[in-house]
C-alpha atoms as a printed R data frame, in Angstrom:
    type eleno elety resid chain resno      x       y        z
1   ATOM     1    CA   UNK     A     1 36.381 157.816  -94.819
2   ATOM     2    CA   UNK     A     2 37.218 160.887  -97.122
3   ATOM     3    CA   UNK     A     3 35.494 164.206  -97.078
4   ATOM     4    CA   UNK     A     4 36.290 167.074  -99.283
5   ATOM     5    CA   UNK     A     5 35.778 171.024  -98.801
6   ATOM     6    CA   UNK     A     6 36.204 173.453 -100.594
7   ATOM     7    CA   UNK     A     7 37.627 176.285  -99.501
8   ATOM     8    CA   UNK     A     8 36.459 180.073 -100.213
9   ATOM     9    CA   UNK     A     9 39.356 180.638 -102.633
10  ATOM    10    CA   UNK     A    10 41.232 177.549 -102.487
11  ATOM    11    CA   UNK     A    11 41.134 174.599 -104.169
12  ATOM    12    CA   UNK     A    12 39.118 171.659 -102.759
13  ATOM    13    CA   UNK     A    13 40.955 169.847 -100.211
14  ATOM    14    CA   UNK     A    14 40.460 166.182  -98.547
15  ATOM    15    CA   UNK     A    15 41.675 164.339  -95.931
16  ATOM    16    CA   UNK     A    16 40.724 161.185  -93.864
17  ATOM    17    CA   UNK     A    17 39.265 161.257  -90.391
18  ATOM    18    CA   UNK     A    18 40.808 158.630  -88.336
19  ATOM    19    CA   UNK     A    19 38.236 155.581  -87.758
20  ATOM    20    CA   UNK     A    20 40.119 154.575  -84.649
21  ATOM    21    CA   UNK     A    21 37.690 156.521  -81.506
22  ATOM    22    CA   UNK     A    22 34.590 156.082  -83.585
23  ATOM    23    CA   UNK     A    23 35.119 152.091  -84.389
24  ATOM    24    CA   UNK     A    24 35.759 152.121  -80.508
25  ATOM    25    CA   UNK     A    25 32.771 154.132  -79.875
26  ATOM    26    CA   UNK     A    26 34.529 156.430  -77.139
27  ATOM    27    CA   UNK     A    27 34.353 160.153  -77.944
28  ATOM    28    CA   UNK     A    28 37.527 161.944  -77.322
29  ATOM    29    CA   UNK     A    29 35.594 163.651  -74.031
30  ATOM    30    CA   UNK     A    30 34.723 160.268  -72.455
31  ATOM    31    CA   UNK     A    31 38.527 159.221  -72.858
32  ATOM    32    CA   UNK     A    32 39.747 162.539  -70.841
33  ATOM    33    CA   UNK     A    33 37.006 161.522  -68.571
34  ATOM    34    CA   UNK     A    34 38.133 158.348  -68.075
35  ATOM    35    CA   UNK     A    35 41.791 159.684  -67.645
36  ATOM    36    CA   UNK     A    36 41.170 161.987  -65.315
37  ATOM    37    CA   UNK     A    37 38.829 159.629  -63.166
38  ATOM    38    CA   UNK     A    38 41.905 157.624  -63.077
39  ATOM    39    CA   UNK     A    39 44.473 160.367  -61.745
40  ATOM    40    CA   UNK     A    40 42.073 161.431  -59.494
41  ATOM    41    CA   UNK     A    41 41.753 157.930  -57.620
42  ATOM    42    CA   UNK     A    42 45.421 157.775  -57.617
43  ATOM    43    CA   UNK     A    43 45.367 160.862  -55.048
44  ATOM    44    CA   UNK     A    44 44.529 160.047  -51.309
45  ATOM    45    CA   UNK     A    45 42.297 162.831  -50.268
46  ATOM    46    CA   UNK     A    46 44.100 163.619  -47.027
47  ATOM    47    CA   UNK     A    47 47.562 164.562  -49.681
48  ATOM    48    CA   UNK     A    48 45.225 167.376  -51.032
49  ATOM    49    CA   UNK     A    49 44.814 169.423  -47.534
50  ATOM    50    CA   UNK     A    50 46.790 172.689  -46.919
51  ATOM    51    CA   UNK     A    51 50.434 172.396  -46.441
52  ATOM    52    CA   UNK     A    52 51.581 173.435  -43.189
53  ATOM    53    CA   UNK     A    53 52.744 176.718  -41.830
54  ATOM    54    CA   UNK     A    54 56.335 176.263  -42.771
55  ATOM    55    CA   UNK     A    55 56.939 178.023  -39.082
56  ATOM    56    CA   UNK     A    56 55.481 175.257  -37.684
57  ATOM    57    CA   UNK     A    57 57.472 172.886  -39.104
58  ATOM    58    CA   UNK     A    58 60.662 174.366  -38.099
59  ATOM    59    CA   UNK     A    59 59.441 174.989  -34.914
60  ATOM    60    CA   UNK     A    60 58.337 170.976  -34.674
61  ATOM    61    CA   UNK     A    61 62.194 169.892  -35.649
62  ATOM    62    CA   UNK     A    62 63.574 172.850  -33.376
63  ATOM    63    CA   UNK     A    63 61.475 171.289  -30.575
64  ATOM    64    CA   UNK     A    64 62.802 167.839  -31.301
65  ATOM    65    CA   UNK     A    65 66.264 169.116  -31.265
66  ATOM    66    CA   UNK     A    66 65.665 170.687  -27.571
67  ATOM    67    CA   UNK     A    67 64.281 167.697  -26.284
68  ATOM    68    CA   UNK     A    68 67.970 165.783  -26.905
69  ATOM    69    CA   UNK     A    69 69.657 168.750  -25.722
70  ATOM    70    CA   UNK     A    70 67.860 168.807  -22.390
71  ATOM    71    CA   UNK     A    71 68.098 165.283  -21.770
72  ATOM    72    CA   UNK     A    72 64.925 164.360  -22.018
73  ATOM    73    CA   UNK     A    73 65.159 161.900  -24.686
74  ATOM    74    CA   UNK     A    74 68.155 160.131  -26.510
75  ATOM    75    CA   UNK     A    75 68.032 158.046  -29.296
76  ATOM    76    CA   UNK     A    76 64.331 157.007  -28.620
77  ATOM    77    CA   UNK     A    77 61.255 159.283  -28.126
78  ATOM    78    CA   UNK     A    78 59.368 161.450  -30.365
79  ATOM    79    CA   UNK     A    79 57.294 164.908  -30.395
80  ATOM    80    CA   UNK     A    80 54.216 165.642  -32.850
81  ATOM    81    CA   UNK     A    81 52.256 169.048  -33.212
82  ATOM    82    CA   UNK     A    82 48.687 169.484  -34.400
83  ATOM    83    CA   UNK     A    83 48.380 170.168  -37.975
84  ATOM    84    CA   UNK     A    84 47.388 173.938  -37.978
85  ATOM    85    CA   UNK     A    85 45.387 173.842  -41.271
86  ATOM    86    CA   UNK     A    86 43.573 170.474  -40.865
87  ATOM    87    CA   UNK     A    87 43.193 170.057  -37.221
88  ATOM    88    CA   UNK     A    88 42.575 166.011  -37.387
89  ATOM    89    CA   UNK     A    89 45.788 165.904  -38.530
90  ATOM    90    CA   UNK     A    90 49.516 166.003  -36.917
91  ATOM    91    CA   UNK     A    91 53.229 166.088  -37.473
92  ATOM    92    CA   UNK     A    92 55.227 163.888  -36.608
93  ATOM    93    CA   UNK     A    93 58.914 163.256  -37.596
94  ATOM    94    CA   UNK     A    94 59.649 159.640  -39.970
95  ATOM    95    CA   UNK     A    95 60.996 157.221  -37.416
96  ATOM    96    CA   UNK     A    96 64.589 158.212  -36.384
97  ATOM    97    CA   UNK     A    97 66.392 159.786  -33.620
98  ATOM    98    CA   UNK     A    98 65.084 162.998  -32.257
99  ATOM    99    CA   UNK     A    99 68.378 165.155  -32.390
100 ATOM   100    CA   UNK     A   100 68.578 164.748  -35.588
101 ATOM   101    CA   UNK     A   101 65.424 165.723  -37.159
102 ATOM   102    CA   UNK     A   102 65.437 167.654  -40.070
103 ATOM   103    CA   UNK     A   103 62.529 170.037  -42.298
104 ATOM   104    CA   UNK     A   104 62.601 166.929  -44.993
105 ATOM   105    CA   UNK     A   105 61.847 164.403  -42.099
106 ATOM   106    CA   UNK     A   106 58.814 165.774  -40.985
107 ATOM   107    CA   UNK     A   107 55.689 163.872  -42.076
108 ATOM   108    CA   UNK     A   108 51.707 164.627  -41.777
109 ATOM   109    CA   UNK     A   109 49.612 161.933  -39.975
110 ATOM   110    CA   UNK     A   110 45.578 161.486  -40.466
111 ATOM   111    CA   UNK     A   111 43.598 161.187  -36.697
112 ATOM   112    CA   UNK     A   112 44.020 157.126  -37.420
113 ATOM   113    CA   UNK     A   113 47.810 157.622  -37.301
114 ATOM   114    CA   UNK     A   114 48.459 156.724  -41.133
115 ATOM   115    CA   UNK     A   115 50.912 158.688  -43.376
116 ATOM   116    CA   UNK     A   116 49.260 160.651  -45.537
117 ATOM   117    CA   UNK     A   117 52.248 160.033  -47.854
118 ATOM   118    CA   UNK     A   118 54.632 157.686  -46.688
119 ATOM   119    CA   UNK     A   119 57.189 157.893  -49.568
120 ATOM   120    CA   UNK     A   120 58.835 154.358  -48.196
121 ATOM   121    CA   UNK     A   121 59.247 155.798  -45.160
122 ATOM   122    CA   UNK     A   122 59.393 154.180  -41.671
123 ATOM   123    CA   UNK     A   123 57.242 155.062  -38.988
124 ATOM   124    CA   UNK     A   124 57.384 155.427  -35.477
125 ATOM   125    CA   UNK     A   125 55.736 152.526  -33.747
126 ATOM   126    CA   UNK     A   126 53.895 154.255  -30.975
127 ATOM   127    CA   UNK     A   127 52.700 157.059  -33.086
128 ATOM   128    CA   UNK     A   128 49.401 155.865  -32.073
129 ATOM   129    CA   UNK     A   129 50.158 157.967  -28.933
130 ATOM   130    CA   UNK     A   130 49.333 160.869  -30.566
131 ATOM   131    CA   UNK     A   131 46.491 160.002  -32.482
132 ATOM   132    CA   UNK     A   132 44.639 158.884  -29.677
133 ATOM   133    CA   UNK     A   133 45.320 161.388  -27.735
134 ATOM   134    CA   UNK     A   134 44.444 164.058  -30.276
135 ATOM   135    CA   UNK     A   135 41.238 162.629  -30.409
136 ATOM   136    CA   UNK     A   136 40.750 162.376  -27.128
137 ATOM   137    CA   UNK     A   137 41.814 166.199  -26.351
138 ATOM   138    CA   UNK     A   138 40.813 168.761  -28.965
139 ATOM   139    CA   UNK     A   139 42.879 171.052  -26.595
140 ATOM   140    CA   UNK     A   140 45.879 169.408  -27.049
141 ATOM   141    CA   UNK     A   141 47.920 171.047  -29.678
142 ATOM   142    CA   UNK     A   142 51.115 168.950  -29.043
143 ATOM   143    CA   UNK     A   143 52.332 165.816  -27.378
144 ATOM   144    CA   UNK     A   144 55.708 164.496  -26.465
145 ATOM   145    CA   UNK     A   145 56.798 161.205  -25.701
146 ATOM   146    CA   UNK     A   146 60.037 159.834  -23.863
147 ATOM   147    CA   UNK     A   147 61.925 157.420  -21.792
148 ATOM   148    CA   UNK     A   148 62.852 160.427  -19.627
149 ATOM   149    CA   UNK     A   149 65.445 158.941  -17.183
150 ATOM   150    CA   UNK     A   150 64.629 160.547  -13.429
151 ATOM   151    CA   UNK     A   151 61.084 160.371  -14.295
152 ATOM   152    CA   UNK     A   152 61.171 156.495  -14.514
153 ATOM   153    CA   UNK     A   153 60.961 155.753  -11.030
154 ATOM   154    CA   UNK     A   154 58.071 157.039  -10.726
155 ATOM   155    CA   UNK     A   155 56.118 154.779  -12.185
156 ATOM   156    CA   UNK     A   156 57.660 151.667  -10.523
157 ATOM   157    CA   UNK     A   157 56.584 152.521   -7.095
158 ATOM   158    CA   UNK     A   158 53.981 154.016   -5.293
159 ATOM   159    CA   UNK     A   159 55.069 157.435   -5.047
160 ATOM   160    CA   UNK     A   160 53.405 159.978   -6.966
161 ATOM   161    CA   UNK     A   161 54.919 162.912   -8.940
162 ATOM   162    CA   UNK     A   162 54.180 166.206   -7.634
163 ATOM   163    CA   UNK     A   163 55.021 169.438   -7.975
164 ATOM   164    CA   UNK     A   164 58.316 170.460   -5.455
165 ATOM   165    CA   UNK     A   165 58.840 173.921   -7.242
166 ATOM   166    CA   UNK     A   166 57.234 176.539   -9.345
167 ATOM   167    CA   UNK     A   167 58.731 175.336  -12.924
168 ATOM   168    CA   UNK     A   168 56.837 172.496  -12.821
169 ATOM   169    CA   UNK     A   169 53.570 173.239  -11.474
170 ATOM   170    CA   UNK     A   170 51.638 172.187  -13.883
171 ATOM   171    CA   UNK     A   171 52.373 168.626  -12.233
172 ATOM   172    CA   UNK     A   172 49.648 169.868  -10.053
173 ATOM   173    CA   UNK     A   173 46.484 168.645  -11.899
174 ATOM   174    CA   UNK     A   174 48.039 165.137  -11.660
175 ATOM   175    CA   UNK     A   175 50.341 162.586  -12.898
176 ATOM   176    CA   UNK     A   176 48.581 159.199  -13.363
177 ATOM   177    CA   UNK     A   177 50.345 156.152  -13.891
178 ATOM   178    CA   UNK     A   178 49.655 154.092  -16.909
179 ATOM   179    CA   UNK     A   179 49.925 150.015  -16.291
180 ATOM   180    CA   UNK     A   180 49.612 148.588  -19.617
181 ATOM   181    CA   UNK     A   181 48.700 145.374  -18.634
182 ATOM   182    CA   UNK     A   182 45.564 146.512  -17.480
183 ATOM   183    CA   UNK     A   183 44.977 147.127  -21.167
184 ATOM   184    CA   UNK     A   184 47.370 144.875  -22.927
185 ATOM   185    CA   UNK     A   185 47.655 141.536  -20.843
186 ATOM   186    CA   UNK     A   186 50.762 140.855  -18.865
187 ATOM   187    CA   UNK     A   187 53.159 140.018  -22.030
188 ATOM   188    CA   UNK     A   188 53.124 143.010  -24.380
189 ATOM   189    CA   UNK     A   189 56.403 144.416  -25.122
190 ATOM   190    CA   UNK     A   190 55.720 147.451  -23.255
191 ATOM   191    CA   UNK     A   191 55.138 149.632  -26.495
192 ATOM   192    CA   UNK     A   192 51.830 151.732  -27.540
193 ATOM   193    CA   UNK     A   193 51.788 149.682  -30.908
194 ATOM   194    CA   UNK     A   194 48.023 149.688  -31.378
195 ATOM   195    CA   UNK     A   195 45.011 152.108  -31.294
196 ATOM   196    CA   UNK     A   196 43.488 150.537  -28.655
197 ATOM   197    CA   UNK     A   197 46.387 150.999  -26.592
198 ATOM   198    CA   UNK     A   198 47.089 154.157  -27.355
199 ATOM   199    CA   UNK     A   199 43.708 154.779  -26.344
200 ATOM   200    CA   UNK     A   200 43.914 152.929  -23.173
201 ATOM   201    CA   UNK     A   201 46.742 155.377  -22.496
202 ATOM   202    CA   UNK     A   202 44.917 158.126  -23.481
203 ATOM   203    CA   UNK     A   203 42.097 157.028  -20.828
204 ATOM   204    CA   UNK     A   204 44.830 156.943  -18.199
205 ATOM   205    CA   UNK     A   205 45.932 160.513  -19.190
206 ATOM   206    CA   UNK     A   206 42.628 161.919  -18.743
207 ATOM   207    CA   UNK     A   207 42.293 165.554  -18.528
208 ATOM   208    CA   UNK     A   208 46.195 165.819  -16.852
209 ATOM   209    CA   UNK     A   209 48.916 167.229  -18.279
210 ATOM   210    CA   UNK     A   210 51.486 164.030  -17.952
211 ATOM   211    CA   UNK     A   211 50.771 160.404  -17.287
212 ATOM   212    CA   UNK     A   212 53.802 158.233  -16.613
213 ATOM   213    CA   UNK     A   213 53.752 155.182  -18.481
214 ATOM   214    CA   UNK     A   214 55.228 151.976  -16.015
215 ATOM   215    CA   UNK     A   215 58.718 150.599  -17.435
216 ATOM   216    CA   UNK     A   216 58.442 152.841  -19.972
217 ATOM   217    CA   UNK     A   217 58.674 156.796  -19.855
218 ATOM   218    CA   UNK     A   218 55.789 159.760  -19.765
219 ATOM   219    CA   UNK     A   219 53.345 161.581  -22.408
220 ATOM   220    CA   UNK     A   220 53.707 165.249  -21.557
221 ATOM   221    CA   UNK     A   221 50.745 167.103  -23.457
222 ATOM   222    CA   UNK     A   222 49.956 170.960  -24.053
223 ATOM   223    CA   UNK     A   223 48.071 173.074  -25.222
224 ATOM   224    CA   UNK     A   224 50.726 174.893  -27.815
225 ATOM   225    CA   UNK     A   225 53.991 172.806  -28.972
226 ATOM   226    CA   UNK     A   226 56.500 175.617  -26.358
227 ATOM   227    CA   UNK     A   227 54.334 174.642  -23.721
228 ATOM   228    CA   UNK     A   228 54.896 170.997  -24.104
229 ATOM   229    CA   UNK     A   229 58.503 171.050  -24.703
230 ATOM   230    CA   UNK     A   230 58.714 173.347  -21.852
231 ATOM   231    CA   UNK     A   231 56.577 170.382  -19.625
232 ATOM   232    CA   UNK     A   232 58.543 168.017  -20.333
233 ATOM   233    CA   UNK     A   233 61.694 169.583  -19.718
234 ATOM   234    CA   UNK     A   234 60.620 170.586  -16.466
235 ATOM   235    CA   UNK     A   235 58.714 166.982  -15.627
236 ATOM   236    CA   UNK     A   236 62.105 165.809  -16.046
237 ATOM   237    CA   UNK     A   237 63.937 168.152  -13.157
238 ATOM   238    CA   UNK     A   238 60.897 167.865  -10.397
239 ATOM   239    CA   UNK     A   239 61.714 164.119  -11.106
240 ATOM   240    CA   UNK     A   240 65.155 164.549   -9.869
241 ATOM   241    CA   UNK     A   241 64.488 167.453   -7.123
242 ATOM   242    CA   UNK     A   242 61.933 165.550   -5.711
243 ATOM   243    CA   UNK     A   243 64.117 162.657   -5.581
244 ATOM   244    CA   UNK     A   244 67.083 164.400   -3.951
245 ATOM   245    CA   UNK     A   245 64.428 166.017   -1.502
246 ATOM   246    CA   UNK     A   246 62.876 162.680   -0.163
247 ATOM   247    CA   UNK     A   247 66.377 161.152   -0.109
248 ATOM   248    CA   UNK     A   248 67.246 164.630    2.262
249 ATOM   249    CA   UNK     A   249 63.862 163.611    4.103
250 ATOM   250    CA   UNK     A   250 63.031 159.752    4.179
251 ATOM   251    CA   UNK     A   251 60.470 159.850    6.443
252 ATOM   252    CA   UNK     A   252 58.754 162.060    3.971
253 ATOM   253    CA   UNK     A   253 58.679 165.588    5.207
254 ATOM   254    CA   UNK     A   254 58.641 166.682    2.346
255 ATOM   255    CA   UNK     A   255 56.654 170.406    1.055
256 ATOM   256    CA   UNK     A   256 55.111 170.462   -2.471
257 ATOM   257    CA   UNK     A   257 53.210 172.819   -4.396
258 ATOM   258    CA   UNK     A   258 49.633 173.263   -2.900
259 ATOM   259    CA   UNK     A   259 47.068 173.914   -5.554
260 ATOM   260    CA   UNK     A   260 46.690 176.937   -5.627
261 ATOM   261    CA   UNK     A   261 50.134 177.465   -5.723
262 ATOM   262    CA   UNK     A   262 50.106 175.080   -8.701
263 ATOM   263    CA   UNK     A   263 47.386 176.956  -10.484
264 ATOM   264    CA   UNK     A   264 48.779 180.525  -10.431
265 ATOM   265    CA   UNK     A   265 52.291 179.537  -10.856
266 ATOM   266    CA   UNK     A   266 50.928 177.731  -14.034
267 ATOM   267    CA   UNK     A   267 49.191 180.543  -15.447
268 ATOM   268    CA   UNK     A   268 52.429 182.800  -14.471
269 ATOM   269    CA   UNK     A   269 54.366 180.331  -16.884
270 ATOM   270    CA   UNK     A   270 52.824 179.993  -19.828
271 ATOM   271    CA   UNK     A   271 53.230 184.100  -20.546
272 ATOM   272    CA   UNK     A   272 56.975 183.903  -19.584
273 ATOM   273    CA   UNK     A   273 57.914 180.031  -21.150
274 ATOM   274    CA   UNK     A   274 59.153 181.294  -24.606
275 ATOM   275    CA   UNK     A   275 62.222 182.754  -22.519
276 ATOM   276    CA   UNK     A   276 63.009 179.354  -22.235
277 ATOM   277    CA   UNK     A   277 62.082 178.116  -25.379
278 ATOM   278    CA   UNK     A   278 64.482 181.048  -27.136
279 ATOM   279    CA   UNK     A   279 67.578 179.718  -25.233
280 ATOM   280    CA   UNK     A   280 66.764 176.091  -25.960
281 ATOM   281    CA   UNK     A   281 66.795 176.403  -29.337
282 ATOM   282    CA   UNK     A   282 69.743 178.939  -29.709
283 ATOM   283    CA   UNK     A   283 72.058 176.577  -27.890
284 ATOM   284    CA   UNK     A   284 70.031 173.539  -29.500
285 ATOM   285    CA   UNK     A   285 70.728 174.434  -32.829
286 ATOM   286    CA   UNK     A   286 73.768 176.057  -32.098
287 ATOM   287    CA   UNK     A   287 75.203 172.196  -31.574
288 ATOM   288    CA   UNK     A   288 73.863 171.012  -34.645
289 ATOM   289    CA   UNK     A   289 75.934 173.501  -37.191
């Protein structure tokens, strides 16, 4: 179609106005609608939260980097935080080994255990330790998981992990010991590969801080990530003291950690365990450049 104006003192002018929209009957405002609809679906809405306190991040691969340092885990095992801006969220590392966690590797989950943005990435198996746990425990800021060596025993035999010195006190409000085929049937691969086992585990955890999982390692929880790396550095050590200390008394004469004890020397800890955490990650680190 052609339309002329004329202008206030210019010649008339004409030009064509492109049938295309019009013979397709869609405005130019329902197309951007339309567009925009689609980029919108295209977004998960867990990748629009708040990033995460950069701090926290470094302080999540710092932690994993401590945790090989100490022993506590090797090549296997894994540590997640609490997302500080969305709180049914975590961090958790891609699936690799812990001592060599970087910033880039760290990775938001939703309370399900799903990548918010996977990127191709591969994912820890049992990261549906955390997530059940998080549910579980709004308290619980952080959780570790390992195959911590002196701890294994443990959980093969009947007797319990308690608290033989002031460090690890916090063994006082229990240890349970997880049998997953209570929960999984007597041919699982020993794993936390499913919700419902991680929830099952969760269950077995209770309101302790460390449940030792049978043939398979511990889940140390806190309620701040330095508390947790600090638990289960020290669940690892009363593993081996009290070890050495019923092998010194067989018959079992052996003095723990009465509860009170437990309970003060607890509370006594968690103001002082960031002396710790300071030379764990110094040296940690240190070993890394």
């Amino acid at each position: 179609m052609r339309r002329a104006d004329r202008g206030q003192n210019g010649p008339v002018r004409e030009y064509r106005r492109t049938p295309r929209l019009r013979h397709l009957g869609i405005s130019i405002k329902a197309v951007l609608f339309l567009v925009m609809g689609a980029v919108m679906t295209t977004i998960p809405a867990e990748a629009q939260s708040p990033t995460a306190d950069p701090a926290l991040i470094d302080d999540l691969v710092a932690a994993n980097r401590i945790l090989y340092d100490q022993g506590v885990v090797d090549g296997f095992g894994h540590v997640s935080v609490r997302h500080d801006k969305n709180p049914e969220h975590f961090l958790l590392a891609r699936s690799m080994a812990p001592g060599l966690v970087t910033t880039n590797d760290i990775m938001e989950f939703d309370r399900d255990g799903n990548a918010v943005d996977p990127q191709g990435r591969t994912l820890y198996l049992e990261r549906f330790i955390h997530s059940e746990i998080y549910k579980a425990r709004p308290e619980v800021k952080a959780v570790v998981h390992s195959h911590s060596p002196a701890v294994i025993p443990f959980g093969v035999t009947s007797v319990p992990l308690r608290p033989i010195f002031h460090l690890s006190s916090f063994l006082g409000a229990g240890a349970p010991v997880f049998e997953i085929r209570e929960a999984g049937g007597p041919a699982t691969d020993i794993l936390i590969r499913t919700p419902e086992l991680g929830a099952a585990l969760s269950r077995t955890l209770g309101a302790a801080p460390v449940a030792l999982m049978r043939g398979h390692g511990d889940v140390v929880v806190a309620p701040s990530l330095k508390e947790a790396v600090f638990r289960a550095v020290y669940t690892e050590v009363n593993a081996r003291l009290e070890a050495e200390a019923l092998r010194l008394a067989p018959s079992g004469q052996v003095t723990f950690l009465n509860d009170e004890e437990a309970a003060k020397a607890t509370a006594t800890n968690a103001g002082v365990l960031i002396r710790a955490w300071d030379l764990w990650k110094a040296k940690a680190l240190a070993a890394t450049r």
